[in-house]
Amino acid sequence: MAVSFYGQDVVSPLMLGTAQYPSPEILRDAVLAAQPGVVTVSLRRESAGERAGQAFWSLIQKLKVPVLPNTAGCHTVKEAVTTAHMAREVFGTDWVKLEVIGELDTLQPDVFGLVEAARILTEDGFKVFPYTTEDLVVAEKLLAVGCEVLMPWGAPIGSGKGLNNVFGLRAMRAHFPGVPLVVDAGIGVPSHAAQALELGYDAVLINTAVAKAGDPVNMARAFRLAVEAGELARIADPMEERDMAVPSTPVAGKAMLA
Protein backbone atom coordinates (compact mmCIF):
# COMPACT_ATOMS: atom_id res chain seq x y z
CA MET A 1 0.00 0.00 0.00
CA ALA A 2 1.61 3.22 -1.19
CA VAL A 3 2.74 6.02 1.12
CA SER A 4 3.60 9.52 -0.09
CA PHE A 5 6.48 11.67 1.19
CA TYR A 6 7.01 15.13 -0.30
CA GLY A 7 4.81 14.18 -3.22
CA GLN A 8 6.68 10.95 -4.01
CA ASP A 9 4.87 7.65 -3.60
CA VAL A 10 6.71 4.69 -2.09
CA VAL A 11 5.43 1.15 -2.30
CA SER A 12 5.39 0.18 1.38
CA PRO A 13 4.99 1.76 4.83
CA LEU A 14 8.07 -0.17 5.95
CA MET A 15 11.32 1.81 5.97
CA LEU A 16 14.45 -0.26 6.61
CA GLY A 17 17.85 0.78 7.92
CA THR A 18 21.01 -0.72 6.45
CA ALA A 19 23.46 -0.64 9.38
CA GLN A 20 24.78 -3.45 11.63
CA TYR A 21 23.96 -6.46 9.42
CA PRO A 22 26.28 -9.48 9.76
CA SER A 23 27.25 -9.33 6.08
CA PRO A 24 26.38 -7.52 2.83
CA GLU A 25 24.67 -10.70 1.60
CA ILE A 26 22.37 -10.82 4.62
CA LEU A 27 21.58 -7.13 4.20
CA ARG A 28 20.64 -7.75 0.57
CA ASP A 29 18.47 -10.75 1.43
CA ALA A 30 16.78 -8.88 4.29
CA VAL A 31 15.87 -5.98 1.99
CA LEU A 32 14.48 -8.39 -0.58
CA ALA A 33 12.42 -10.13 2.14
CA ALA A 34 11.14 -6.90 3.67
CA GLN A 35 10.24 -5.23 0.37
CA PRO A 36 10.57 -1.80 2.01
CA GLY A 37 9.40 1.43 0.48
CA VAL A 38 12.60 3.21 1.56
CA VAL A 39 16.04 2.26 2.85
CA THR A 40 18.08 4.58 5.05
CA VAL A 41 21.82 4.94 4.58
CA SER A 42 24.56 6.70 6.53
CA LEU A 43 27.26 8.78 4.90
CA ARG A 44 29.81 7.06 7.16
CA ARG A 45 29.17 3.75 5.39
CA GLU A 46 29.91 5.32 2.01
CA SER A 47 33.13 6.99 3.17
CA ALA A 48 34.73 3.89 4.70
CA GLY A 49 38.27 3.04 3.61
CA GLU A 50 39.55 0.64 0.96
CA ARG A 51 36.53 1.24 -1.30
CA ALA A 52 34.25 -0.61 1.13
CA GLY A 53 31.88 2.34 0.97
CA GLN A 54 31.67 2.18 -2.82
CA ALA A 55 30.86 -1.53 -2.66
CA PHE A 56 28.10 -0.85 -0.13
CA TRP A 57 26.62 1.91 -2.28
CA SER A 58 26.73 -0.34 -5.34
CA LEU A 59 24.78 -3.01 -3.41
CA ILE A 60 22.14 -0.48 -2.37
CA GLN A 61 21.75 0.84 -5.91
CA LYS A 62 21.17 -2.65 -7.27
CA LEU A 63 18.24 -3.13 -4.88
CA LYS A 64 16.40 -0.26 -6.63
CA VAL A 65 14.74 1.05 -3.45
CA PRO A 66 14.43 4.81 -2.77
CA VAL A 67 17.25 5.99 -0.49
CA LEU A 68 16.93 8.25 2.55
CA PRO A 69 20.37 9.42 3.76
CA ASN A 70 20.62 10.22 7.45
CA THR A 71 22.77 12.37 9.71
CA ALA A 72 23.14 9.65 12.34
CA GLY A 73 25.58 10.44 15.13
CA CYS A 74 25.50 14.22 14.68
CA HIS A 75 25.32 16.26 17.91
CA THR A 76 25.39 19.86 16.66
CA VAL A 77 23.54 21.89 14.08
CA LYS A 78 26.75 22.54 12.14
CA GLU A 79 27.68 18.85 12.06
CA ALA A 80 24.20 17.80 10.92
CA VAL A 81 23.98 20.46 8.20
CA THR A 82 27.47 19.66 6.88
CA THR A 83 26.70 15.93 6.82
CA ALA A 84 23.42 16.54 5.00
CA HIS A 85 25.18 18.55 2.29
CA MET A 86 27.80 15.85 1.84
CA ALA A 87 25.08 13.18 1.67
CA ARG A 88 23.24 15.09 -1.03
CA GLU A 89 26.38 15.09 -3.16
CA VAL A 90 27.11 11.40 -2.57
CA PHE A 91 23.61 9.94 -2.86
CA GLY A 92 22.09 12.40 -5.33
CA THR A 93 18.90 13.14 -3.39
CA ASP A 94 17.41 16.11 -1.53
CA TRP A 95 15.83 13.78 1.01
CA VAL A 96 17.55 13.65 4.40
CA LYS A 97 16.63 12.07 7.69
CA LEU A 98 17.77 14.72 10.13
CA GLU A 99 19.17 13.63 13.49
CA VAL A 100 20.62 16.06 16.02
CA ILE A 101 21.33 14.03 19.16
CA GLY A 102 21.18 15.86 22.48
CA GLU A 103 21.57 13.20 25.17
CA LEU A 104 24.03 10.34 25.05
CA ASP A 105 22.33 7.72 27.23
CA THR A 106 18.93 7.84 25.52
CA LEU A 107 20.03 9.35 22.19
CA GLN A 108 17.11 11.73 22.62
CA PRO A 109 16.95 14.43 19.94
CA ASP A 110 18.12 17.94 20.72
CA VAL A 111 14.85 19.48 19.62
CA PHE A 112 16.18 23.05 19.71
CA GLY A 113 19.07 22.19 17.42
CA LEU A 114 16.77 20.01 15.33
CA VAL A 115 14.42 22.89 14.51
CA GLU A 116 17.32 25.18 13.63
CA ALA A 117 19.02 22.59 11.42
CA ALA A 118 15.68 21.80 9.73
CA ARG A 119 15.19 25.50 8.97
CA ILE A 120 18.64 25.82 7.41
CA LEU A 121 18.31 22.69 5.31
CA THR A 122 14.76 23.41 4.14
CA GLU A 123 15.83 26.87 3.00
CA ASP A 124 18.60 25.17 1.01
CA GLY A 125 16.16 22.92 -0.82
CA PHE A 126 16.31 19.78 1.30
CA LYS A 127 13.25 17.65 1.99
CA VAL A 128 13.74 17.01 5.68
CA PHE A 129 12.55 13.95 7.65
CA PRO A 130 13.21 15.07 11.25
CA TYR A 131 13.83 12.49 13.99
CA THR A 132 11.95 14.06 16.89
CA THR A 133 9.96 13.35 20.03
CA GLU A 134 6.18 13.17 20.29
CA ASP A 135 6.06 16.76 21.65
CA LEU A 136 3.32 18.67 19.82
CA VAL A 137 4.98 22.08 20.26
CA VAL A 138 8.21 20.85 18.70
CA ALA A 139 6.17 19.29 15.89
CA GLU A 140 4.46 22.62 15.19
CA LYS A 141 7.83 24.37 14.99
CA LEU A 142 9.25 21.75 12.61
CA LEU A 143 6.26 22.13 10.32
CA ALA A 144 6.57 25.93 10.52
CA VAL A 145 10.15 25.83 9.18
CA GLY A 146 9.13 23.72 6.21
CA CYS A 147 9.16 20.03 7.23
CA GLU A 148 6.35 18.04 5.59
CA VAL A 149 7.05 14.76 7.43
CA LEU A 150 7.55 14.05 11.15
CA MET A 151 9.41 11.06 12.59
CA PRO A 152 8.65 10.78 16.34
CA TRP A 153 10.47 8.12 18.33
CA GLY A 154 8.66 5.13 19.77
CA ALA A 155 11.41 4.56 22.34
CA PRO A 156 15.17 5.20 22.54
CA ILE A 157 17.15 4.10 19.48
CA GLY A 158 18.03 0.41 19.59
CA SER A 159 16.11 -0.24 22.82
CA GLY A 160 13.42 -2.49 21.34
CA LYS A 161 10.90 -1.20 23.89
CA GLY A 162 8.22 -0.43 21.33
CA LEU A 163 5.77 2.44 21.73
CA ASN A 164 6.56 3.92 25.15
CA ASN A 165 4.01 6.74 24.96
CA VAL A 166 0.96 5.52 23.09
CA PHE A 167 -1.09 8.45 24.41
CA GLY A 168 1.42 10.96 23.03
CA LEU A 169 1.68 9.22 19.67
CA ARG A 170 -2.09 9.02 19.37
CA ALA A 171 -2.37 12.72 20.24
CA MET A 172 0.17 13.60 17.56
CA ARG A 173 -1.76 11.61 14.96
CA ALA A 174 -4.99 13.37 15.92
CA HIS A 175 -3.35 16.81 16.01
CA PHE A 176 -1.76 16.50 12.55
CA PRO A 177 -4.23 14.43 10.50
CA GLY A 178 -2.81 15.45 7.13
CA VAL A 179 0.91 15.17 7.92
CA PRO A 180 2.81 11.96 7.06
CA LEU A 181 4.00 10.49 10.38
CA VAL A 182 6.63 7.77 10.80
CA VAL A 183 7.42 5.99 14.06
CA ASP A 184 11.20 5.95 14.15
CA ALA A 185 13.36 4.21 16.78
CA GLY A 186 12.65 1.74 19.55
CA ILE A 187 10.56 -0.79 17.64
CA GLY A 188 11.71 -4.26 18.65
CA VAL A 189 9.25 -6.83 17.30
CA PRO A 190 6.73 -6.95 14.45
CA SER A 191 3.76 -6.42 16.79
CA HIS A 192 5.15 -2.98 17.68
CA ALA A 193 5.13 -2.06 13.99
CA ALA A 194 1.58 -3.33 13.55
CA GLN A 195 0.49 -1.27 16.56
CA ALA A 196 1.97 1.90 15.04
CA LEU A 197 0.06 1.36 11.80
CA GLU A 198 -3.12 0.59 13.73
CA LEU A 199 -2.74 3.97 15.47
CA GLY A 200 -2.86 5.60 12.06
CA TYR A 201 0.83 6.20 11.48
CA ASP A 202 1.84 6.21 7.85
CA ALA A 203 5.05 4.22 8.19
CA VAL A 204 7.63 2.77 10.57
CA LEU A 205 11.41 2.78 10.36
CA ILE A 206 13.22 -0.38 11.52
CA ASN A 207 16.92 -1.16 11.73
CA THR A 208 18.29 -2.83 14.86
CA ALA A 209 15.30 -5.15 15.30
CA VAL A 210 16.06 -6.74 11.94
CA ALA A 211 19.84 -6.41 11.71
CA LYS A 212 20.48 -7.84 15.19
CA ALA A 213 17.90 -10.63 15.05
CA GLY A 214 19.13 -14.22 15.09
CA ASP A 215 17.70 -14.57 11.59
CA PRO A 216 17.56 -11.10 10.00
CA VAL A 217 15.98 -12.33 6.77
CA ASN A 218 13.00 -14.00 8.43
CA MET A 219 12.62 -11.06 10.80
CA ALA A 220 12.54 -8.71 7.81
CA ARG A 221 9.80 -10.85 6.28
CA ALA A 222 7.88 -10.78 9.57
CA PHE A 223 7.98 -6.98 9.65
CA ARG A 224 6.70 -6.84 6.08
CA LEU A 225 3.69 -8.92 7.07
CA ALA A 226 3.20 -6.92 10.28
CA VAL A 227 2.92 -3.55 8.56
CA GLU A 228 0.51 -5.04 6.05
CA ALA A 229 -1.62 -6.43 8.88
CA GLY A 230 -1.50 -3.16 10.82
CA GLU A 231 -2.52 -1.08 7.85
CA LEU A 232 -5.36 -3.43 6.89
CA ALA A 233 -6.59 -3.40 10.49
CA ARG A 234 -6.66 0.40 10.55
CA ILE A 235 -8.55 0.56 7.26
CA ALA A 236 -11.03 -2.05 8.55
CA ASP A 237 -12.02 0.33 11.41
CA PRO A 238 -11.28 -1.65 14.61
CA MET A 239 -13.87 -1.98 17.34
CA GLU A 240 -13.62 0.44 20.25
CA GLU A 241 -12.39 -0.70 23.64
CA ARG A 242 -15.06 -1.21 26.32
CA ASP A 243 -14.89 -1.26 30.09
CA MET A 244 -17.55 -3.97 30.41
CA ALA A 245 -17.96 -7.36 28.80
CA VAL A 246 -20.37 -7.66 25.88
CA PRO A 247 -21.47 -11.19 24.92
CA SER A 248 -20.52 -12.24 21.42
CA THR A 249 -23.42 -14.73 21.35
CA PRO A 250 -26.88 -13.08 21.36
CA VAL A 251 -29.04 -13.73 24.43
CA ALA A 252 -32.31 -13.33 22.49
CA GLY A 253 -33.80 -16.70 21.58
CA LYS A 254 -31.73 -18.59 24.13
CA ALA A 255 -33.52 -21.59 25.58
CA MET A 256 -34.73 -21.01 29.16
CA LEU A 257 -35.05 -23.99 31.50
CA ALA A 258 -37.80 -23.88 34.12
GROMACS .gro file of C-alpha atoms in nm:
model
  258
    1MET     CA    1   0.000   0.000   0.000
    2ALA     CA    2   0.161   0.322  -0.119
    3VAL     CA    3   0.274   0.602   0.112
    4SER     CA    4   0.360   0.952  -0.009
    5PHE     CA    5   0.648   1.167   0.119
    6TYR     CA    6   0.701   1.513  -0.030
    7GLY     CA    7   0.481   1.418  -0.322
    8GLN     CA    8   0.668   1.095  -0.401
    9ASP     CA    9   0.487   0.765  -0.360
   10VAL     CA   10   0.671   0.469  -0.209
   11VAL     CA   11   0.543   0.115  -0.230
   12SER     CA   12   0.539   0.018   0.138
   13PRO     CA   13   0.499   0.176   0.483
   14LEU     CA   14   0.807  -0.017   0.595
   15MET     CA   15   1.132   0.181   0.597
   16LEU     CA   16   1.445  -0.026   0.661
   17GLY     CA   17   1.785   0.078   0.792
   18THR     CA   18   2.101  -0.072   0.645
   19ALA     CA   19   2.346  -0.064   0.938
   20GLN     CA   20   2.478  -0.345   1.163
   21TYR     CA   21   2.396  -0.646   0.942
   22PRO     CA   22   2.628  -0.948   0.976
   23SER     CA   23   2.725  -0.933   0.608
   24PRO     CA   24   2.638  -0.752   0.283
   25GLU     CA   25   2.467  -1.070   0.160
   26ILE     CA   26   2.237  -1.082   0.462
   27LEU     CA   27   2.158  -0.713   0.420
   28ARG     CA   28   2.064  -0.775   0.057
   29ASP     CA   29   1.847  -1.075   0.143
   30ALA     CA   30   1.678  -0.888   0.429
   31VAL     CA   31   1.587  -0.598   0.199
   32LEU     CA   32   1.448  -0.839  -0.058
   33ALA     CA   33   1.242  -1.013   0.214
   34ALA     CA   34   1.114  -0.690   0.367
   35GLN     CA   35   1.024  -0.523   0.037
   36PRO     CA   36   1.057  -0.180   0.201
   37GLY     CA   37   0.940   0.143   0.048
   38VAL     CA   38   1.260   0.321   0.156
   39VAL     CA   39   1.604   0.226   0.285
   40THR     CA   40   1.808   0.458   0.505
   41VAL     CA   41   2.182   0.494   0.458
   42SER     CA   42   2.456   0.670   0.653
   43LEU     CA   43   2.726   0.878   0.490
   44ARG     CA   44   2.981   0.706   0.716
   45ARG     CA   45   2.917   0.375   0.539
   46GLU     CA   46   2.991   0.532   0.201
   47SER     CA   47   3.313   0.699   0.317
   48ALA     CA   48   3.473   0.389   0.470
   49GLY     CA   49   3.827   0.304   0.361
   50GLU     CA   50   3.955   0.064   0.096
   51ARG     CA   51   3.653   0.124  -0.130
   52ALA     CA   52   3.425  -0.061   0.113
   53GLY     CA   53   3.188   0.234   0.097
   54GLN     CA   54   3.167   0.218  -0.282
   55ALA     CA   55   3.086  -0.153  -0.266
   56PHE     CA   56   2.810  -0.085  -0.013
   57TRP     CA   57   2.662   0.191  -0.228
   58SER     CA   58   2.673  -0.034  -0.534
   59LEU     CA   59   2.478  -0.301  -0.341
   60ILE     CA   60   2.214  -0.048  -0.237
   61GLN     CA   61   2.175   0.084  -0.591
   62LYS     CA   62   2.117  -0.265  -0.727
   63LEU     CA   63   1.824  -0.313  -0.488
   64LYS     CA   64   1.640  -0.026  -0.663
   65VAL     CA   65   1.474   0.105  -0.345
   66PRO     CA   66   1.443   0.481  -0.277
   67VAL     CA   67   1.725   0.599  -0.049
   68LEU     CA   68   1.693   0.825   0.255
   69PRO     CA   69   2.037   0.942   0.376
   70ASN     CA   70   2.062   1.022   0.745
   71THR     CA   71   2.277   1.237   0.971
   72ALA     CA   72   2.314   0.965   1.234
   73GLY     CA   73   2.558   1.044   1.513
   74CYS     CA   74   2.550   1.422   1.468
   75HIS     CA   75   2.532   1.626   1.791
   76THR     CA   76   2.539   1.986   1.666
   77VAL     CA   77   2.354   2.189   1.408
   78LYS     CA   78   2.675   2.254   1.214
   79GLU     CA   79   2.768   1.885   1.206
   80ALA     CA   80   2.420   1.780   1.092
   81VAL     CA   81   2.398   2.046   0.820
   82THR     CA   82   2.747   1.966   0.688
   83THR     CA   83   2.670   1.593   0.682
   84ALA     CA   84   2.342   1.654   0.500
   85HIS     CA   85   2.518   1.855   0.229
   86MET     CA   86   2.780   1.585   0.184
   87ALA     CA   87   2.508   1.318   0.167
   88ARG     CA   88   2.324   1.509  -0.103
   89GLU     CA   89   2.638   1.509  -0.316
   90VAL     CA   90   2.711   1.140  -0.257
   91PHE     CA   91   2.361   0.994  -0.286
   92GLY     CA   92   2.209   1.240  -0.533
   93THR     CA   93   1.890   1.314  -0.339
   94ASP     CA   94   1.741   1.611  -0.153
   95TRP     CA   95   1.583   1.378   0.101
   96VAL     CA   96   1.755   1.365   0.440
   97LYS     CA   97   1.663   1.207   0.769
   98LEU     CA   98   1.777   1.472   1.013
   99GLU     CA   99   1.917   1.363   1.349
  100VAL     CA  100   2.062   1.606   1.602
  101ILE     CA  101   2.133   1.403   1.916
  102GLY     CA  102   2.118   1.586   2.248
  103GLU     CA  103   2.157   1.320   2.517
  104LEU     CA  104   2.403   1.034   2.505
  105ASP     CA  105   2.233   0.772   2.723
  106THR     CA  106   1.893   0.784   2.552
  107LEU     CA  107   2.003   0.935   2.219
  108GLN     CA  108   1.711   1.173   2.262
  109PRO     CA  109   1.695   1.443   1.994
  110ASP     CA  110   1.812   1.794   2.072
  111VAL     CA  111   1.485   1.948   1.962
  112PHE     CA  112   1.618   2.305   1.971
  113GLY     CA  113   1.907   2.219   1.742
  114LEU     CA  114   1.677   2.001   1.533
  115VAL     CA  115   1.442   2.289   1.451
  116GLU     CA  116   1.732   2.518   1.363
  117ALA     CA  117   1.902   2.259   1.142
  118ALA     CA  118   1.568   2.180   0.973
  119ARG     CA  119   1.519   2.550   0.897
  120ILE     CA  120   1.864   2.582   0.741
  121LEU     CA  121   1.831   2.269   0.531
  122THR     CA  122   1.476   2.341   0.414
  123GLU     CA  123   1.583   2.687   0.300
  124ASP     CA  124   1.860   2.517   0.101
  125GLY     CA  125   1.616   2.292  -0.082
  126PHE     CA  126   1.631   1.978   0.130
  127LYS     CA  127   1.325   1.765   0.199
  128VAL     CA  128   1.374   1.701   0.568
  129PHE     CA  129   1.255   1.395   0.765
  130PRO     CA  130   1.321   1.507   1.125
  131TYR     CA  131   1.383   1.249   1.399
  132THR     CA  132   1.195   1.406   1.689
  133THR     CA  133   0.996   1.335   2.003
  134GLU     CA  134   0.618   1.317   2.029
  135ASP     CA  135   0.606   1.676   2.165
  136LEU     CA  136   0.332   1.867   1.982
  137VAL     CA  137   0.498   2.208   2.026
  138VAL     CA  138   0.821   2.085   1.870
  139ALA     CA  139   0.617   1.929   1.589
  140GLU     CA  140   0.446   2.262   1.519
  141LYS     CA  141   0.783   2.437   1.499
  142LEU     CA  142   0.925   2.175   1.261
  143LEU     CA  143   0.626   2.213   1.032
  144ALA     CA  144   0.657   2.593   1.052
  145VAL     CA  145   1.015   2.583   0.918
  146GLY     CA  146   0.913   2.372   0.621
  147CYS     CA  147   0.916   2.003   0.723
  148GLU     CA  148   0.635   1.804   0.559
  149VAL     CA  149   0.705   1.476   0.743
  150LEU     CA  150   0.755   1.405   1.115
  151MET     CA  151   0.941   1.106   1.259
  152PRO     CA  152   0.865   1.078   1.634
  153TRP     CA  153   1.047   0.812   1.833
  154GLY     CA  154   0.866   0.513   1.977
  155ALA     CA  155   1.141   0.456   2.234
  156PRO     CA  156   1.517   0.520   2.254
  157ILE     CA  157   1.715   0.410   1.948
  158GLY     CA  158   1.803   0.041   1.959
  159SER     CA  159   1.611  -0.024   2.282
  160GLY     CA  160   1.342  -0.249   2.134
  161LYS     CA  161   1.090  -0.120   2.389
  162GLY     CA  162   0.822  -0.043   2.133
  163LEU     CA  163   0.577   0.244   2.173
  164ASN     CA  164   0.656   0.392   2.515
  165ASN     CA  165   0.401   0.674   2.496
  166VAL     CA  166   0.096   0.552   2.309
  167PHE     CA  167  -0.109   0.845   2.441
  168GLY     CA  168   0.142   1.096   2.303
  169LEU     CA  169   0.168   0.922   1.967
  170ARG     CA  170  -0.209   0.902   1.937
  171ALA     CA  171  -0.237   1.272   2.024
  172MET     CA  172   0.017   1.360   1.756
  173ARG     CA  173  -0.176   1.161   1.496
  174ALA     CA  174  -0.499   1.337   1.592
  175HIS     CA  175  -0.335   1.681   1.601
  176PHE     CA  176  -0.176   1.650   1.255
  177PRO     CA  177  -0.423   1.443   1.050
  178GLY     CA  178  -0.281   1.545   0.713
  179VAL     CA  179   0.091   1.517   0.792
  180PRO     CA  180   0.281   1.196   0.706
  181LEU     CA  181   0.400   1.049   1.038
  182VAL     CA  182   0.663   0.777   1.080
  183VAL     CA  183   0.742   0.599   1.406
  184ASP     CA  184   1.120   0.595   1.415
  185ALA     CA  185   1.336   0.421   1.678
  186GLY     CA  186   1.265   0.174   1.955
  187ILE     CA  187   1.056  -0.079   1.764
  188GLY     CA  188   1.171  -0.426   1.865
  189VAL     CA  189   0.925  -0.683   1.730
  190PRO     CA  190   0.673  -0.695   1.445
  191SER     CA  191   0.376  -0.642   1.679
  192HIS     CA  192   0.515  -0.298   1.768
  193ALA     CA  193   0.513  -0.206   1.399
  194ALA     CA  194   0.158  -0.333   1.355
  195GLN     CA  195   0.049  -0.127   1.656
  196ALA     CA  196   0.197   0.190   1.504
  197LEU     CA  197   0.006   0.136   1.180
  198GLU     CA  198  -0.312   0.059   1.373
  199LEU     CA  199  -0.274   0.397   1.547
  200GLY     CA  200  -0.286   0.560   1.206
  201TYR     CA  201   0.083   0.620   1.148
  202ASP     CA  202   0.184   0.621   0.785
  203ALA     CA  203   0.505   0.422   0.819
  204VAL     CA  204   0.763   0.277   1.057
  205LEU     CA  205   1.141   0.278   1.036
  206ILE     CA  206   1.322  -0.038   1.152
  207ASN     CA  207   1.692  -0.116   1.173
  208THR     CA  208   1.829  -0.283   1.486
  209ALA     CA  209   1.530  -0.515   1.530
  210VAL     CA  210   1.606  -0.674   1.194
  211ALA     CA  211   1.984  -0.641   1.171
  212LYS     CA  212   2.048  -0.784   1.519
  213ALA     CA  213   1.790  -1.063   1.505
  214GLY     CA  214   1.913  -1.422   1.509
  215ASP     CA  215   1.770  -1.457   1.159
  216PRO     CA  216   1.756  -1.110   1.000
  217VAL     CA  217   1.598  -1.233   0.677
  218ASN     CA  218   1.300  -1.400   0.843
  219MET     CA  219   1.262  -1.106   1.080
  220ALA     CA  220   1.254  -0.871   0.781
  221ARG     CA  221   0.980  -1.085   0.628
  222ALA     CA  222   0.788  -1.078   0.957
  223PHE     CA  223   0.798  -0.698   0.965
  224ARG     CA  224   0.670  -0.684   0.608
  225LEU     CA  225   0.369  -0.892   0.707
  226ALA     CA  226   0.320  -0.692   1.028
  227VAL     CA  227   0.292  -0.355   0.856
  228GLU     CA  228   0.051  -0.504   0.605
  229ALA     CA  229  -0.162  -0.643   0.888
  230GLY     CA  230  -0.150  -0.316   1.082
  231GLU     CA  231  -0.252  -0.108   0.785
  232LEU     CA  232  -0.536  -0.343   0.689
  233ALA     CA  233  -0.659  -0.340   1.049
  234ARG     CA  234  -0.666   0.040   1.055
  235ILE     CA  235  -0.855   0.056   0.726
  236ALA     CA  236  -1.103  -0.205   0.855
  237ASP     CA  237  -1.202   0.033   1.141
  238PRO     CA  238  -1.128  -0.165   1.461
  239MET     CA  239  -1.387  -0.198   1.734
  240GLU     CA  240  -1.362   0.044   2.025
  241GLU     CA  241  -1.239  -0.070   2.364
  242ARG     CA  242  -1.506  -0.121   2.632
  243ASP     CA  243  -1.489  -0.126   3.009
  244MET     CA  244  -1.755  -0.397   3.041
  245ALA     CA  245  -1.796  -0.736   2.880
  246VAL     CA  246  -2.037  -0.766   2.588
  247PRO     CA  247  -2.147  -1.119   2.492
  248SER     CA  248  -2.052  -1.224   2.142
  249THR     CA  249  -2.342  -1.473   2.135
  250PRO     CA  250  -2.688  -1.308   2.136
  251VAL     CA  251  -2.904  -1.373   2.443
  252ALA     CA  252  -3.231  -1.333   2.249
  253GLY     CA  253  -3.380  -1.670   2.158
  254LYS     CA  254  -3.173  -1.859   2.413
  255ALA     CA  255  -3.352  -2.159   2.558
  256MET     CA  256  -3.473  -2.101   2.916
  257LEU     CA  257  -3.505  -2.399   3.150
  258ALA     CA  258  -3.780  -2.388   3.412
   0.00000   0.00000   0.00000
